[in-house]
Amino acid sequence: MRFKEQLLTLTPYQPGKSIESVKREYNLKHIVKLASNENPFGCSQQAMAALRENQISLALYPDGYSTLLREKLATFLNVAENELIFGNGSDNLIQMISRALLHPNANTIMADHTFSQYKHNAVIEGAIIKEVPTIDGEHDLEGMLAAIDEKTNVIWVCSPNNPTGTYIPEQKLVSFLDRVPEHTLVVLDEAYYEYVVAEDYYDSISLIRKYQNLIVLRTFSKIYGLAALRVGYGVANPEIIKALEPAREPFNNNSLGQLAAAAAIADQEFVEICKEKNRQGLAQFYDFCHENSLKYYPSQTNFILIDFNVEADQVFQFLLERGFIVRSGKPLGFPTSVRITVGSFEQNEGLLKVLGEFLKDINK
């Protein structure tokens, strides 16, 4: 069979080991998963109540327009309903954008250390990929501007960035957007937006009013704790949304996800509680790093990337055998670092205790 040649060079996304597989492999009874940046505090009880109290026929297709969710989200964000597009997670939106705009005669620009699915989808579409090296874990916006030419169709900007947790201040982002040509779409991926506490962070929704070539991506998988239901969304001017819609799969948001997300929006108290607990959790990791002279990136997300100055897989394996699943930095471009999701206070304490044992072992 004649598959696309570029598919032969790709490997599927590696989600990491499941809790059950680790239990079986290492004969463990208790596992703490801190690898995929999920919310350790679950989801809003209002979302759970909506799922319990509303009967949904599993024999019927979901609402292809996501009417209820669209109405609730448009009101919450103060945008028009036709400025929204929904995806099966924001990964699905990345796929749509790539399918709509990338091809062998186009190029796309991204940071060299950022979310892997930008490059993955660009490879599938056969586009030319321009990776601009990050500077101290941050996007080099000037370098990205310098890489633009008449064939640049998409620029990917991840802020806060995965896997470093760094963000782009408002002044730098606005200066960047001012100089991007109108024919080039800027994708501003804000999967971790709700965790940000930086005072000089921008209001991305207001930016779509000024920049007609900007789309903002967000998700209900992170702070809202609905990762299992896969609901993401994009916000842009109606012309961009209209152009992308034909690339969207029909019924790509399931009924349960639409219902839970619509209810979750109403519970912003839950969001604020999770945000505060996350900052407290990050402080636990910062203190540990300072005490042990470990380098890390200050994070605006619910994860932290720590450099242990040893093979990343060695740290990963040590933790795995003791019941903690984290993410090795090796496939992320950081061969001596691990990315750790911020858990509950107790989960963090347990993991940091094991990491302390690891450091003692390697320093003997």
CSV table of C-alpha atoms in Angstrom, one decimal:
chain,number,residue,atom,x,y,z
A,1,MET,CA,0.0,0.0,0.0
A,2,ARG,CA,1.1,3.5,-0.8
A,3,PHE,CA,1.1,5.4,2.5
A,4,LYS,CA,2.3,8.9,2.7
A,5,GLU,CA,6.1,8.7,2.8
A,6,GLN,CA,6.3,11.1,5.8
A,7,LEU,CA,4.2,8.7,7.9
A,8,LEU,CA,7.0,6.2,7.8
A,9,THR,CA,9.3,8.6,9.7
A,10,LEU,CA,6.8,9.3,12.5
A,11,THR,CA,6.0,7.4,15.7
A,12,PRO,CA,2.6,7.6,17.3
A,13,TYR,CA,2.2,9.9,20.3
A,14,GLN,CA,3.5,8.2,23.4
A,15,PRO,CA,1.1,8.9,26.3
A,16,GLY,CA,3.2,7.2,28.9
A,17,LYS,CA,2.5,4.1,31.1
A,18,SER,CA,-0.9,3.6,32.5
A,19,ILE,CA,-1.5,3.2,36.2
A,20,GLU,CA,-2.7,-0.3,35.8
A,21,SER,CA,0.3,-1.4,33.7
A,22,VAL,CA,2.7,0.0,36.2
A,23,LYS,CA,0.9,-1.8,39.1
A,24,ARG,CA,1.2,-5.1,37.3
A,25,GLU,CA,4.8,-4.6,36.1
A,26,TYR,CA,6.3,-3.6,39.5
A,27,ASN,CA,3.8,-5.4,41.8
A,28,LEU,CA,2.7,-2.1,43.4
A,29,LYS,CA,-0.6,-1.4,45.0
A,30,HIS,CA,-0.6,2.4,45.0
A,31,ILE,CA,0.5,4.6,42.0
A,32,VAL,CA,0.6,8.4,41.7
A,33,LYS,CA,0.5,9.6,38.2
A,34,LEU,CA,2.1,13.0,37.7
A,35,ALA,CA,3.0,12.6,34.0
A,36,SER,CA,0.2,14.1,31.9
A,37,ASN,CA,-0.5,17.4,33.6
A,38,GLU,CA,-4.0,16.3,34.7
A,39,ASN,CA,-5.8,18.0,37.5
A,40,PRO,CA,-5.1,16.1,40.8
A,41,PHE,CA,-8.2,17.5,42.3
A,42,GLY,CA,-10.6,16.1,39.8
A,43,CYS,CA,-13.3,18.2,38.3
A,44,SER,CA,-16.1,20.4,39.5
A,45,GLN,CA,-18.9,18.7,41.4
A,46,GLN,CA,-21.3,20.8,39.2
A,47,ALA,CA,-19.9,19.0,36.2
A,48,MET,CA,-20.4,15.6,37.9
A,49,ALA,CA,-23.9,16.5,38.9
A,50,ALA,CA,-24.8,17.5,35.3
A,51,LEU,CA,-23.6,14.0,34.1
A,52,ARG,CA,-25.6,12.2,36.8
A,53,GLU,CA,-28.8,14.2,36.5
A,54,ASN,CA,-29.1,14.4,32.7
A,55,GLN,CA,-30.1,11.3,30.7
A,56,ILE,CA,-28.3,11.1,27.4
A,57,SER,CA,-29.2,8.6,24.7
A,58,LEU,CA,-26.0,6.8,23.7
A,59,ALA,CA,-27.8,5.7,20.5
A,60,LEU,CA,-28.0,9.3,19.2
A,61,TYR,CA,-25.2,11.4,17.7
A,62,PRO,CA,-24.1,14.4,19.8
A,63,ASP,CA,-25.2,17.9,18.9
A,64,GLY,CA,-22.9,18.8,16.0
A,65,TYR,CA,-23.1,22.5,16.8
A,66,SER,CA,-22.4,22.1,20.5
A,67,THR,CA,-25.3,24.5,21.1
A,68,LEU,CA,-25.5,24.5,24.9
A,69,LEU,CA,-21.7,24.6,25.4
A,70,ARG,CA,-21.4,27.3,22.7
A,71,GLU,CA,-23.9,29.5,24.3
A,72,LYS,CA,-22.4,29.1,27.8
A,73,LEU,CA,-18.9,29.7,26.6
A,74,ALA,CA,-19.7,32.6,24.4
A,75,THR,CA,-21.4,34.4,27.4
A,76,PHE,CA,-18.5,33.5,29.7
A,77,LEU,CA,-15.8,34.8,27.3
A,78,ASN,CA,-18.0,37.7,26.0
A,79,VAL,CA,-17.5,36.6,22.4
A,80,ALA,CA,-20.0,35.9,19.6
A,81,GLU,CA,-21.0,32.3,19.1
A,82,ASN,CA,-19.6,32.3,15.5
A,83,GLU,CA,-16.2,33.2,17.0
A,84,LEU,CA,-15.9,29.7,18.6
A,85,ILE,CA,-14.9,26.3,17.2
A,86,PHE,CA,-14.8,23.1,19.2
A,87,GLY,CA,-12.5,20.1,19.1
A,88,ASN,CA,-12.0,16.7,20.6
A,89,GLY,CA,-9.5,18.3,22.8
A,90,SER,CA,-7.2,21.1,21.6
A,91,ASP,CA,-5.1,18.4,19.9
A,92,ASN,CA,-8.0,18.0,17.4
A,93,LEU,CA,-7.9,21.8,16.7
A,94,ILE,CA,-4.2,21.6,16.0
A,95,GLN,CA,-5.0,18.8,13.5
A,96,MET,CA,-7.8,20.9,11.9
A,97,ILE,CA,-5.5,23.9,11.5
A,98,SER,CA,-2.8,21.8,10.0
A,99,ARG,CA,-5.1,20.1,7.6
A,100,ALA,CA,-6.6,23.4,6.5
A,101,LEU,CA,-3.4,25.4,6.0
A,102,LEU,CA,-0.4,23.2,5.6
A,103,HIS,CA,0.8,21.4,2.5
A,104,PRO,CA,4.1,20.7,0.7
A,105,ASN,CA,4.3,24.2,-0.8
A,106,ALA,CA,3.9,25.9,2.6
A,107,ASN,CA,6.0,26.2,5.7
A,108,THR,CA,5.2,26.5,9.4
A,109,ILE,CA,7.3,28.0,12.3
A,110,MET,CA,7.5,26.8,15.9
A,111,ALA,CA,9.9,26.7,18.8
A,112,ASP,CA,12.3,23.8,18.9
A,113,HIS,CA,11.2,22.9,22.4
A,114,THR,CA,7.4,23.0,22.5
A,115,PHE,CA,4.3,20.9,22.2
A,116,SER,CA,5.1,18.0,19.9
A,117,GLN,CA,1.8,17.9,18.0
A,118,TYR,CA,2.6,21.0,16.0
A,119,LYS,CA,5.5,19.4,14.3
A,120,HIS,CA,3.8,16.0,14.1
A,121,ASN,CA,0.8,17.3,12.2
A,122,ALA,CA,3.0,19.5,9.9
A,123,VAL,CA,5.0,16.4,9.0
A,124,ILE,CA,1.8,14.5,8.1
A,125,GLU,CA,0.8,17.4,5.8
A,126,GLY,CA,4.2,17.5,4.1
A,127,ALA,CA,4.8,21.1,5.1
A,128,ILE,CA,8.3,22.6,5.5
A,129,ILE,CA,9.1,22.9,9.2
A,130,LYS,CA,11.1,25.8,10.7
A,131,GLU,CA,12.1,25.2,14.3
A,132,VAL,CA,13.5,28.3,16.0
A,133,PRO,CA,15.7,27.5,19.1
A,134,THR,CA,14.3,28.6,22.4
A,135,ILE,CA,16.3,31.0,24.7
A,136,ASP,CA,16.3,29.9,28.3
A,137,GLY,CA,13.2,27.8,27.7
A,138,GLU,CA,11.3,30.8,26.1
A,139,HIS,CA,10.2,31.4,22.6
A,140,ASP,CA,12.6,33.5,20.5
A,141,LEU,CA,9.9,35.7,18.9
A,142,GLU,CA,12.5,37.8,17.0
A,143,GLY,CA,14.0,34.6,15.6
A,144,MET,CA,10.5,33.4,14.6
A,145,LEU,CA,9.8,36.7,12.8
A,146,ALA,CA,13.0,36.5,10.9
A,147,ALA,CA,12.0,33.0,9.7
A,148,ILE,CA,8.8,34.2,8.1
A,149,ASP,CA,8.6,34.3,4.3
A,150,GLU,CA,5.8,34.5,1.7
A,151,LYS,CA,5.1,30.7,2.1
A,152,THR,CA,4.7,30.8,5.9
A,153,ASN,CA,1.1,29.8,6.6
A,154,VAL,CA,1.1,29.0,10.3
A,155,ILE,CA,3.2,30.1,13.4
A,156,TRP,CA,2.7,28.1,16.6
A,157,VAL,CA,3.1,30.0,19.9
A,158,CYS,CA,2.6,28.1,23.1
A,159,SER,CA,2.2,30.3,26.1
A,160,PRO,CA,2.5,29.0,28.7
A,161,ASN,CA,4.9,26.7,26.9
A,162,ASN,CA,4.9,22.9,27.2
A,163,PRO,CA,7.3,21.5,28.4
A,164,THR,CA,9.1,24.4,30.0
A,165,GLY,CA,6.2,26.2,31.7
A,166,THR,CA,7.4,29.6,30.6
A,167,TYR,CA,5.2,32.4,29.2
A,168,ILE,CA,5.3,35.4,26.9
A,169,PRO,CA,4.8,38.8,28.5
A,170,GLU,CA,2.1,41.0,26.9
A,171,GLN,CA,4.5,43.6,25.6
A,172,LYS,CA,6.6,41.0,23.7
A,173,LEU,CA,3.6,39.3,22.3
A,174,VAL,CA,1.9,42.4,21.0
A,175,SER,CA,5.2,43.6,19.4
A,176,PHE,CA,5.4,40.2,17.7
A,177,LEU,CA,1.8,40.2,16.5
A,178,ASP,CA,2.2,43.7,15.1
A,179,ARG,CA,4.9,42.4,12.7
A,180,VAL,CA,3.4,39.1,11.5
A,181,PRO,CA,2.1,39.4,7.9
A,182,GLU,CA,-1.7,39.2,7.6
A,183,HIS,CA,-1.5,36.1,5.4
A,184,THR,CA,0.1,34.1,8.2
A,185,LEU,CA,-2.1,32.5,10.9
A,186,VAL,CA,-0.7,32.8,14.5
A,187,VAL,CA,-1.9,30.0,16.7
A,188,LEU,CA,-1.7,31.0,20.4
A,189,ASP,CA,-2.0,27.7,22.4
A,190,GLU,CA,-3.2,28.5,25.9
A,191,ALA,CA,-3.9,25.0,27.3
A,192,TYR,CA,-2.6,26.2,30.7
A,193,TYR,CA,-4.1,29.7,30.6
A,194,GLU,CA,-6.2,29.3,33.8
A,195,TYR,CA,-3.1,28.5,35.8
A,196,VAL,CA,-1.2,31.8,34.9
A,197,VAL,CA,-0.6,34.3,37.7
A,198,ALA,CA,2.0,36.5,36.0
A,199,GLU,CA,0.9,40.2,36.2
A,200,ASP,CA,2.2,41.0,32.7
A,201,TYR,CA,0.2,38.2,31.0
A,202,TYR,CA,-2.0,39.3,28.2
A,203,ASP,CA,-5.7,39.2,27.5
A,204,SER,CA,-5.7,36.9,24.5
A,205,ILE,CA,-9.5,37.2,23.8
A,206,SER,CA,-9.2,41.0,23.4
A,207,LEU,CA,-6.2,40.4,21.0
A,208,ILE,CA,-8.4,38.6,18.5
A,209,ARG,CA,-10.3,41.8,18.0
A,210,LYS,CA,-7.2,43.6,17.0
A,211,TYR,CA,-5.4,40.8,15.0
A,212,GLN,CA,-7.5,39.2,12.3
A,213,ASN,CA,-4.8,36.5,11.8
A,214,LEU,CA,-4.9,35.2,15.4
A,215,ILE,CA,-6.6,32.1,16.9
A,216,VAL,CA,-6.5,31.2,20.6
A,217,LEU,CA,-6.7,27.6,21.6
A,218,ARG,CA,-7.9,26.4,25.1
A,219,THR,CA,-9.0,23.2,26.7
A,220,PHE,CA,-11.2,21.7,29.4
A,221,SER,CA,-8.6,18.9,30.0
A,222,LYS,CA,-6.4,20.8,32.4
A,223,ILE,CA,-7.7,22.9,35.2
A,224,TYR,CA,-11.3,21.9,34.6
A,225,GLY,CA,-10.3,18.3,35.1
A,226,LEU,CA,-12.3,16.9,32.1
A,227,ALA,CA,-9.4,15.2,30.3
A,228,ALA,CA,-11.3,12.0,29.8
A,229,LEU,CA,-14.1,13.8,27.9
A,230,ARG,CA,-11.8,15.6,25.4
A,231,VAL,CA,-13.2,19.1,24.9
A,232,GLY,CA,-11.1,21.9,23.5
A,233,TYR,CA,-12.0,25.1,21.8
A,234,GLY,CA,-10.7,27.9,19.6
A,235,VAL,CA,-11.5,31.6,19.5
A,236,ALA,CA,-11.0,33.7,16.5
A,237,ASN,CA,-12.7,36.1,14.1
A,238,PRO,CA,-15.7,34.6,12.2
A,239,GLU,CA,-13.8,34.4,8.9
A,240,ILE,CA,-11.1,32.1,10.4
A,241,ILE,CA,-13.8,30.0,12.1
A,242,LYS,CA,-15.8,29.7,8.9
A,243,ALA,CA,-12.7,28.6,6.9
A,244,LEU,CA,-11.7,26.0,9.5
A,245,GLU,CA,-15.2,24.4,9.9
A,246,PRO,CA,-14.9,22.2,6.8
A,247,ALA,CA,-11.8,20.6,8.3
A,248,ARG,CA,-13.7,19.7,11.5
A,249,GLU,CA,-14.9,16.2,11.7
A,250,PRO,CA,-18.7,15.9,12.1
A,251,PHE,CA,-19.9,15.3,15.7
A,252,ASN,CA,-16.4,15.7,17.0
A,253,ASN,CA,-17.5,16.7,20.5
A,254,ASN,CA,-19.3,13.9,22.4
A,255,SER,CA,-22.5,14.6,24.3
A,256,LEU,CA,-21.1,13.9,27.8
A,257,GLY,CA,-18.2,16.2,27.2
A,258,GLN,CA,-20.4,19.1,26.0
A,259,LEU,CA,-22.7,18.7,29.0
A,260,ALA,CA,-19.9,18.5,31.6
A,261,ALA,CA,-18.0,21.4,30.1
A,262,ALA,CA,-21.0,23.6,30.0
A,263,ALA,CA,-21.6,22.9,33.7
A,264,ALA,CA,-17.9,23.3,34.6
A,265,ILE,CA,-17.8,26.9,33.2
A,266,ALA,CA,-20.3,27.9,35.9
A,267,ASP,CA,-18.1,26.8,38.7
A,268,GLN,CA,-15.2,29.3,38.6
A,269,GLU,CA,-14.8,28.9,42.4
A,270,PHE,CA,-13.5,25.4,41.7
A,271,VAL,CA,-11.1,26.9,39.1
A,272,GLU,CA,-9.7,29.4,41.5
A,273,ILE,CA,-9.3,26.9,44.3
A,274,CYS,CA,-7.3,24.6,41.9
A,275,LYS,CA,-5.2,27.6,40.8
A,276,GLU,CA,-4.3,28.5,44.4
A,277,LYS,CA,-3.5,24.9,45.4
A,278,ASN,CA,-1.3,24.6,42.3
A,279,ARG,CA,0.7,27.7,43.3
A,280,GLN,CA,1.2,26.1,46.7
A,281,GLY,CA,2.3,22.9,45.1
A,282,LEU,CA,4.8,24.7,42.9
A,283,ALA,CA,6.3,26.3,46.0
A,284,GLN,CA,7.0,22.8,47.4
A,285,PHE,CA,9.0,22.0,44.2
A,286,TYR,CA,10.8,25.3,44.2
A,287,ASP,CA,11.9,24.9,47.8
A,288,PHE,CA,13.2,21.4,47.0
A,289,CYS,CA,15.1,22.6,44.0
A,290,HIS,CA,16.7,25.4,46.0
A,291,GLU,CA,17.6,23.1,48.8
A,292,ASN,CA,19.3,20.7,46.4
A,293,SER,CA,20.8,23.2,44.0
A,294,LEU,CA,18.7,21.9,41.1
A,295,LYS,CA,18.0,24.0,38.0
A,296,TYR,CA,14.3,24.5,36.9
A,297,TYR,CA,12.1,26.7,34.9
A,298,PRO,CA,9.7,28.9,36.9
A,299,SER,CA,6.3,27.7,35.8
A,300,GLN,CA,3.0,29.4,34.9
A,301,THR,CA,1.4,25.9,34.5
A,302,ASN,CA,0.6,22.9,36.6
A,303,PHE,CA,3.9,21.2,35.9
A,304,ILE,CA,7.6,21.9,36.4
A,305,LEU,CA,10.7,20.9,34.4
A,306,ILE,CA,13.6,20.1,36.7
A,307,ASP,CA,17.2,19.4,35.5
A,308,PHE,CA,18.8,16.6,37.6
A,309,ASN,CA,22.1,16.7,35.6
A,310,VAL,CA,21.9,13.0,35.0
A,311,GLU,CA,20.2,10.8,32.3
A,312,ALA,CA,16.5,11.7,32.5
A,313,ASP,CA,15.4,8.1,32.1
A,314,GLN,CA,17.4,7.2,35.2
A,315,VAL,CA,15.3,9.6,37.3
A,316,PHE,CA,12.1,8.4,35.5
A,317,GLN,CA,12.8,4.7,36.2
A,318,PHE,CA,13.8,5.3,39.9
A,319,LEU,CA,10.5,7.0,40.5
A,320,LEU,CA,8.5,4.5,38.4
A,321,GLU,CA,9.7,1.6,40.5
A,322,ARG,CA,8.6,3.4,43.6
A,323,GLY,CA,5.1,4.2,42.3
A,324,PHE,CA,5.4,7.6,40.8
A,325,ILE,CA,4.8,8.1,37.1
A,326,VAL,CA,6.4,11.3,35.7
A,327,ARG,CA,7.6,12.3,32.2
A,328,SER,CA,11.2,11.9,31.1
A,329,GLY,CA,12.5,15.0,29.4
A,330,LYS,CA,14.5,12.9,26.9
A,331,PRO,CA,11.7,12.8,24.2
A,332,LEU,CA,10.9,16.4,25.0
A,333,GLY,CA,14.4,17.7,24.1
A,334,PHE,CA,15.7,17.9,27.7
A,335,PRO,CA,17.8,14.7,28.2
A,336,THR,CA,18.7,15.4,31.8
A,337,SER,CA,15.4,16.8,33.0
A,338,VAL,CA,12.0,15.4,34.0
A,339,ARG,CA,8.7,17.1,33.7
A,340,ILE,CA,6.5,16.6,36.8
A,341,THR,CA,2.8,17.4,37.2
A,342,VAL,CA,2.1,19.3,40.3
A,343,GLY,CA,-0.1,17.1,42.5
A,344,SER,CA,-1.8,17.5,45.8
A,345,PHE,CA,0.2,18.5,48.8
A,346,GLU,CA,0.5,14.9,49.9
A,347,GLN,CA,1.4,13.6,46.5
A,348,ASN,CA,4.1,16.2,46.1
A,349,GLU,CA,5.5,15.4,49.5
A,350,GLY,CA,5.7,11.7,48.7
A,351,LEU,CA,7.4,12.3,45.4
A,352,LEU,CA,9.9,14.8,46.8
A,353,LYS,CA,10.8,12.3,49.5
A,354,VAL,CA,11.6,9.7,46.9
A,355,LEU,CA,13.5,12.3,44.8
A,356,GLY,CA,15.6,13.1,47.9
A,357,GLU,CA,16.5,9.4,48.2
A,358,PHE,CA,17.5,9.4,44.5
A,359,LEU,CA,19.8,12.4,45.0
A,360,LYS,CA,21.4,10.7,48.0
A,361,ASP,CA,22.0,7.5,45.9
A,362,ILE,CA,23.7,9.3,43.0
A,363,ASN,CA,25.8,11.5,45.3
A,364,LYS,CA,27.3,8.6,47.3
